[in-house]
PDB file of C-alpha atoms in Angstrom:
ATOM      1  CA  ASP A   1      24.054  13.028  16.350  1.00 71.00           C
ATOM      2  CA  LEU A   2      22.995  16.781  16.036  1.00 73.00           C
ATOM      3  CA  LEU A   3      19.860  15.583  13.401  1.00 74.00           C
ATOM      4  CA  GLN A   4      18.754  12.830  16.115  1.00 76.00           C
ATOM      5  CA  MET A   5      19.141  15.737  19.077  1.00 76.00           C
ATOM      6  CA  LEU A   6      16.820  18.012  16.744  1.00 73.00           C
ATOM      7  CA  TYR A   7      14.424  15.584  15.548  1.00 77.00           C
ATOM      8  CA  ALA A   8      11.816  16.280  18.309  1.00 72.00           C
ATOM      9  CA  ARG A   9      11.561  19.864  16.886  1.00 75.00           C
ATOM     10  CA  THR A  10      10.945  19.028  13.613  1.00 76.00           C
ATOM     11  CA  VAL A  11       7.902  20.539  11.898  1.00 78.00           C
ATOM     12  CA  ASP A  12       7.839  18.949   8.806  1.00 79.00           C
ATOM     13  CA  PRO A  13       8.889  15.349   8.927  1.00 75.00           C
ATOM     14  CA  SER A  14       8.225  14.819   5.171  1.00 78.00           C
ATOM     15  CA  ALA A  15      10.936  17.409   4.415  1.00 78.00           C
ATOM     16  CA  PHE A  16      13.211  15.499   6.820  1.00 79.00           C
ATOM     17  CA  ALA A  17      12.678  12.092   5.377  1.00 77.00           C
ATOM     18  CA  SER A  18      13.357  13.111   1.763  1.00 77.00           C
ATOM     19  CA  PRO A  19      16.245  13.558  -0.700  1.00 77.00           C
ATOM     20  CA  GLU A  20      16.721  17.243   0.329  1.00 76.00           C
ATOM     21  CA  LEU A  21      17.812  15.955   4.216  1.00 72.00           C
ATOM     22  CA  LEU A  22      18.003  12.903   5.398  1.00 73.00           C
ATOM     23  CA  TYR A  23      18.696  10.728   2.049  1.00 71.00           C
ATOM     24  CA  GLY A  24      20.569  13.437  -0.020  1.00 70.00           C
ATOM     25  CA  ALA A  25      24.466  12.970  -0.415  1.00 65.00           C
ATOM     26  CA  ASP A  26      24.653  16.765   0.590  1.00 74.00           C
ATOM     27  CA  LEU A  27      24.310  16.359   4.121  1.00 76.00           C
ATOM     28  CA  LEU A  28      24.819  12.965   5.135  1.00 76.00           C
ATOM     29  CA  THR A  29      26.283   9.905   3.797  1.00 79.00           C
ATOM     30  CA  PRO A  30      24.244   6.609   3.087  1.00 76.00           C
ATOM     31  CA  ARG A  31      26.220   5.241   6.305  1.00 81.00           C
ATOM     32  CA  GLU A  32      25.077   7.818   8.416  1.00 82.00           C
ATOM     33  CA  ALA A  33      21.538   8.349   7.125  1.00 79.00           C
ATOM     34  CA  LEU A  34      21.240   4.540   7.988  1.00 79.00           C
ATOM     35  CA  ALA A  35      22.663   4.834  11.385  1.00 83.00           C
ATOM     36  CA  LEU A  36      19.946   7.765  12.066  1.00 81.00           C
ATOM     37  CA  ARG A  37      17.502   5.731  10.759  1.00 80.00           C
ATOM     38  CA  ALA A  38      18.345   2.788  13.476  1.00 85.00           C
ATOM     39  CA  ARG A  39      18.383   5.354  16.370  1.00 85.00           C
ATOM     40  CA  LEU A  40      15.157   7.078  15.401  1.00 85.00           C
ATOM     41  CA  GLY A  41      13.496   4.273  13.901  1.00 85.00           C
ATOM     42  CA  ALA A  42      11.929   3.272  10.319  1.00 85.00           C
ATOM     43  CA  LEU A  43       8.659   5.191  10.933  1.00 87.00           C
ATOM     44  CA  ARG A  44      10.150   8.327  11.508  1.00 84.00           C
ATOM     45  CA  CYS A  45      12.618   7.978   8.690  1.00 82.00           C
ATOM     46  CA  ILE A  46      10.412   6.630   5.963  1.00 85.00           C
ATOM     47  CA  ASP A  47       9.779   8.596   2.510  1.00 85.00           C
ATOM     48  CA  LEU A  48       6.288   7.758   1.881  1.00 87.00           C
ATOM     49  CA  MET A  49       5.894  10.349  -0.886  1.00 85.00           C
ATOM     50  CA  ARG A  50       8.920   9.001  -2.759  1.00 83.00           C
ATOM     51  CA  CYS A  51       8.962   4.820  -1.349  1.00 86.00           C
ATOM     52  CA  HIS A  52       8.378   3.814  -5.069  1.00 87.00           C
ATOM     53  CA  VAL A  53      11.287   6.020  -6.565  1.00 81.00           C
ATOM     54  CA  PRO A  54      14.319   3.694  -7.378  1.00 76.00           C
ATOM     55  CA  ALA A  55      17.164   4.181  -4.968  1.00 65.00           C
ATOM     56  CA  VAL A  56      19.263   4.729  -7.586  1.00 49.00           C
ATOM     57  CA  ALA A  57      17.116   7.518  -8.799  1.00 46.00           C
ATOM     58  CA  VAL A  58      17.482   9.496  -5.596  1.00 46.00           C
ATOM     59  CA  THR A  59      21.272   8.810  -5.906  1.00 46.00           C
ATOM     60  CA  THR A  60      21.557  10.078  -9.402  1.00 44.00           C
ATOM     61  CA  THR A  61      19.359  13.201  -8.454  1.00 50.00           C
ATOM     62  CA  ALA A  62      22.097  13.920  -5.985  1.00 47.00           C
ATOM     63  CA  VAL A  63      24.982  13.426  -8.001  1.00 43.00           C
ATOM     64  CA  ALA A  64      23.360  15.775 -10.527  1.00 47.00           C
ATOM     65  CA  SER A  65      22.789  18.477  -8.595  1.00 50.00           C
ATOM     66  CA  ALA A  66      25.990  18.397  -6.944  1.00 45.00           C
ATOM     67  CA  THR A  67      27.950  17.796 -10.214  1.00 44.00           C
ATOM     68  CA  GLY A  68      25.939  19.775 -12.656  1.00 50.00           C
ATOM     69  CA  ALA A  69      25.756  16.820 -14.800  1.00 49.00           C
ATOM     70  CA  SER A  70      22.294  15.733 -16.615  1.00 49.00           C
ATOM     71  CA  GLU A  71      20.471  12.998 -14.595  1.00 49.00           C
ATOM     72  CA  ALA A  72      21.440  10.722 -17.643  1.00 48.00           C
ATOM     73  CA  GLN A  73      24.775  11.459 -17.526  1.00 44.00           C
ATOM     74  CA  ALA A  74      24.775  10.776 -13.306  1.00 39.00           C
ATOM     75  CA  ARG A  75      22.674   7.622 -13.614  1.00 41.00           C
ATOM     76  CA  SER A  76      25.549   6.083 -16.038  1.00 37.00           C
ATOM     77  CA  SER A  77      28.200   7.008 -13.612  1.00 36.00           C
ATOM     78  CA  CYS A  78      26.427   5.540 -10.837  1.00 38.00           C
ATOM     79  CA  GLY A  79      26.279   2.385 -12.667  1.00 34.00           C
ATOM     80  CA  GLY A  80      22.885   1.405 -10.858  1.00 33.00           C
ATOM     81  CA  VAL A  81      20.081  -0.960 -12.319  1.00 34.00           C
ATOM     82  CA  GLN A  82      16.549   0.768 -12.464  1.00 33.00           C
ATOM     83  CA  HIS A  83      14.780  -1.228  -9.753  1.00 38.00           C
ATOM     84  CA  GLY A  84      11.824   0.413  -7.099  1.00 45.00           C
ATOM     85  CA  ASN A  85      13.024   0.110  -3.459  1.00 83.00           C
ATOM     86  CA  VAL A  86      12.925  -2.776  -1.975  1.00 87.00           C
ATOM     87  CA  PHE A  87      12.044  -3.077   1.671  1.00 88.00           C
ATOM     88  CA  ALA A  88      12.968  -6.061   4.482  1.00 90.00           C
ATOM     89  CA  PHE A  89      11.310  -6.397   7.558  1.00 91.00           C
ATOM     90  CA  ASP A  90      11.495  -8.227  10.552  1.00 93.00           C
ATOM     91  CA  LEU A  91       7.881  -8.746  11.319  1.00 95.00           C
ATOM     92  CA  SER A  92       8.509  -9.599  15.088  1.00 95.00           C
ATOM     93  CA  VAL A  93      10.038  -5.975  15.770  1.00 93.00           C
ATOM     94  CA  PHE A  94       7.240  -3.717  16.147  1.00 93.00           C
ATOM     95  CA  GLU A  95       8.272  -0.775  13.919  1.00 91.00           C
ATOM     96  CA  ASP A  96       9.017  -3.268  11.147  1.00 92.00           C
ATOM     97  CA  TRP A  97       5.534  -5.126  11.391  1.00 94.00           C
ATOM     98  CA  GLN A  98       3.729  -1.418  11.403  1.00 94.00           C
ATOM     99  CA  LEU A  99       5.860  -0.221   8.248  1.00 93.00           C
ATOM    100  CA  ALA A 100       5.002  -3.714   6.491  1.00 94.00           C
ATOM    101  CA  ARG A 101       1.401  -3.075   6.909  1.00 94.00           C
ATOM    102  CA  LEU A 102       1.461   0.540   6.018  1.00 94.00           C
ATOM    103  CA  LEU A 103       3.020  -0.386   2.358  1.00 93.00           C
ATOM    104  CA  LEU A 104       0.815  -3.487   2.026  1.00 94.00           C
ATOM    105  CA  GLN A 105      -2.350  -1.302   2.399  1.00 93.00           C
ATOM    106  CA  MET A 106      -1.044   1.654   0.690  1.00 93.00           C
ATOM    107  CA  GLY A 107      -0.335  -0.783  -2.222  1.00 91.00           C
ATOM    108  CA  ALA A 108      -3.828  -2.137  -2.124  1.00 92.00           C
ATOM    109  CA  GLN A 109      -5.173   1.218  -2.345  1.00 91.00           C
ATOM    110  CA  GLU A 110      -2.670   2.653  -5.163  1.00 90.00           C
ATOM    111  CA  VAL A 111      -3.582  -0.369  -7.831  1.00 88.00           C
ATOM    112  CA  PRO A 112      -5.753   2.367  -9.501  1.00 87.00           C
ATOM    113  CA  PHE A 113      -3.082   4.899  -9.739  1.00 84.00           C
ATOM    114  CA  GLY A 114      -0.472   2.138 -11.003  1.00 83.00           C
ATOM    115  CA  GLY A 115       1.354   1.649  -7.391  1.00 84.00           C
ATOM    116  CA  GLN A 116       1.760  -1.622  -6.021  1.00 87.00           C
ATOM    117  CA  THR A 117       3.762  -4.229  -4.145  1.00 89.00           C
ATOM    118  CA  ALA A 118       6.153  -6.764  -6.049  1.00 87.00           C
ATOM    119  CA  ASP A 119       8.534  -9.521  -5.573  1.00 87.00           C
ATOM    120  CA  CYS A 120       7.133 -10.161  -1.874  1.00 89.00           C
ATOM    121  CA  LEU A 121       9.010 -13.009  -0.139  1.00 89.00           C
ATOM    122  CA  TRP A 122       8.193 -14.299   3.003  1.00 91.00           C
ATOM    123  CA  SER A 123      10.763 -16.648   5.329  1.00 90.00           C
ATOM    124  CA  GLU A 124       7.840 -18.302   7.038  1.00 88.00           C
ATOM    125  CA  THR A 125       6.820 -20.093   3.370  1.00 83.00           C
ATOM    126  CA  GLY A 126       9.260 -22.756   3.339  1.00 70.00           C
ATOM    127  CA  ALA A 127       9.795 -25.080   0.749  1.00 60.00           C
ATOM    128  CA  LEU A 128       6.996 -23.435  -1.315  1.00 58.00           C
ATOM    129  CA  MET A 129       9.381 -20.571  -2.155  1.00 58.00           C
ATOM    130  CA  GLN A 130      12.351 -22.888  -2.989  1.00 63.00           C
ATOM    131  CA  ARG A 131      10.478 -23.561  -6.390  1.00 63.00           C
ATOM    132  CA  SER A 132      11.477 -20.722  -9.131  1.00 62.00           C
ATOM    133  CA  ASP A 133       7.977 -21.073 -10.600  1.00 65.00           C
ATOM    134  CA  VAL A 134       5.957 -19.969  -7.621  1.00 69.00           C
ATOM    135  CA  VAL A 135       5.151 -16.229  -7.086  1.00 78.00           C
ATOM    136  CA  TRP A 136       4.172 -15.840  -3.377  1.00 82.00           C
ATOM    137  CA  PHE A 137       1.320 -12.663  -2.690  1.00 87.00           C
ATOM    138  CA  PRO A 138       0.460 -11.725   0.556  1.00 91.00           C
ATOM    139  CA  PRO A 139      -2.843 -13.193   1.827  1.00 91.00           C
ATOM    140  CA  GLU A 140      -5.999 -10.827   1.942  1.00 91.00           C
ATOM    141  CA  SER A 141      -5.837 -10.905   5.914  1.00 91.00           C
ATOM    142  CA  TRP A 142      -2.725  -8.978   5.774  1.00 93.00           C
ATOM    143  CA  LEU A 143      -4.154  -5.783   3.998  1.00 89.00           C
ATOM    144  CA  GLN A 144      -6.547  -5.959   6.908  1.00 86.00           C
ATOM    145  CA  ASP A 145      -6.263  -3.503   9.978  1.00 82.00           C
ATOM    146  CA  SER A 146      -6.812  -6.241  12.303  1.00 84.00           C
ATOM    147  CA  PRO A 147      -5.160  -9.200  12.252  1.00 86.00           C
ATOM    148  CA  GLY A 148      -2.545  -7.665   9.492  1.00 90.00           C
ATOM    149  CA  PRO A 149       0.573  -9.524   8.948  1.00 94.00           C
ATOM    150  CA  PRO A 150       1.803 -12.184  11.181  1.00 95.00           C
ATOM    151  CA  ARG A 151       4.722 -11.370  13.907  1.00 95.00           C
ATOM    152  CA  GLN A 152       6.906 -13.551  12.884  1.00 95.00           C
ATOM    153  CA  GLY A 153       9.645 -14.156   9.812  1.00 94.00           C
ATOM    154  CA  LEU A 154      10.981 -11.821   7.535  1.00 94.00           C
ATOM    155  CA  LEU A 155       9.336 -10.260   4.743  1.00 93.00           C
ATOM    156  CA  THR A 156      10.882  -8.158   1.627  1.00 91.00           C
ATOM    157  CA  LEU A 157       8.908  -6.495  -0.634  1.00 91.00           C
ATOM    158  CA  ARG A 158       9.644  -3.864  -3.551  1.00 90.00           C
ATOM    159  CA  TYR A 159       7.256  -0.916  -3.658  1.00 90.00           C
ATOM    160  CA  ILE A 160       6.709   0.245  -7.399  1.00 86.00           C
ATOM    161  CA  SER A 161       4.770   3.021  -8.913  1.00 84.00           C
ATOM    162  CA  ALA A 162       3.797   3.650 -12.776  1.00 78.00           C
ATOM    163  CA  LYS A 163       4.600   7.133 -12.286  1.00 72.00           C
ATOM    164  CA  SER A 164       8.061   8.073 -11.851  1.00 67.00           C
ATOM    165  CA  GLY A 165       9.234  10.979  -9.484  1.00 65.00           C
ATOM    166  CA  ASP A 166       7.056  12.986  -6.980  1.00 66.00           C
ATOM    167  CA  LEU A 167       3.316  11.815  -7.093  1.00 73.00           C
ATOM    168  CA  LYS A 168       0.833  14.591  -7.912  1.00 77.00           C
ATOM    169  CA  GLY A 169      -3.284  14.278  -8.022  1.00 79.00           C
ATOM    170  CA  PRO A 170      -5.327  11.237  -5.780  1.00 85.00           C
ATOM    171  CA  GLN A 171      -2.279   9.141  -5.475  1.00 86.00           C
ATOM    172  CA  SER A 172      -0.261  12.161  -3.676  1.00 87.00           C
ATOM    173  CA  ALA A 173      -3.596  12.637  -1.645  1.00 90.00           C
ATOM    174  CA  LEU A 174      -3.881   9.165  -0.786  1.00 91.00           C
ATOM    175  CA  ARG A 175       0.026   8.623   0.578  1.00 91.00           C
ATOM    176  CA  TRP A 176      -0.543  12.329   2.716  1.00 91.00           C
ATOM    177  CA  ARG A 177      -3.488  11.121   3.982  1.00 93.00           C
ATOM    178  CA  MET A 178      -2.109   7.700   4.940  1.00 93.00           C
ATOM    179  CA  ALA A 179       0.946   9.510   6.344  1.00 92.00           C
ATOM    180  CA  GLN A 180      -0.794  11.743   8.604  1.00 92.00           C
ATOM    181  CA  GLU A 181      -2.897   8.673   9.979  1.00 93.00           C
ATOM    182  CA  TRP A 182       0.137   6.395  10.614  1.00 91.00           C
ATOM    183  CA  LEU A 183       3.044   8.460  10.994  1.00 89.00           C
ATOM    184  CA  GLY A 184       1.464  11.426  12.502  1.00 85.00           C
ATOM    185  CA  TRP A 185       2.650  13.932   9.846  1.00 82.00           C
TER     186      TRP A 185
END
């Protein structure tokens, strides 16, 4: 409750939505972080600079720092499989729709740097997705400012990058620019 009350005084939103605070195991449990995200909203709690980092990597970093173990030892103790962050959006909810738009546009712009969305599924594709040999990609119109994705259905995607960990250079600059424009950082 205290973090929710003090959020209005946050000076650095990127530090707030990071493994050092919101997603670090030292301060909040995963359940508490999800509860805070539900209260503050997805747009305030997205770690845009590390949205490509596997969820298990964030957990293993916290475990390694807390126990003094190496990253490899912490990874094996967590038992996780290395996958990029998976996001699920209810497109009828404005914040989910806006965040989906942001990740889709960012993925399209990051292709030269190795960033992209993958494993996209949309609930409104119906019988098409019941075939195992079909891969669905969001249409080009979803990547535009207008109209963007439709405001119905559930969308899931995985955001991946060829680079692991924290970003540097033009990919980092692109994310900062988009975070300032879309999230008010």
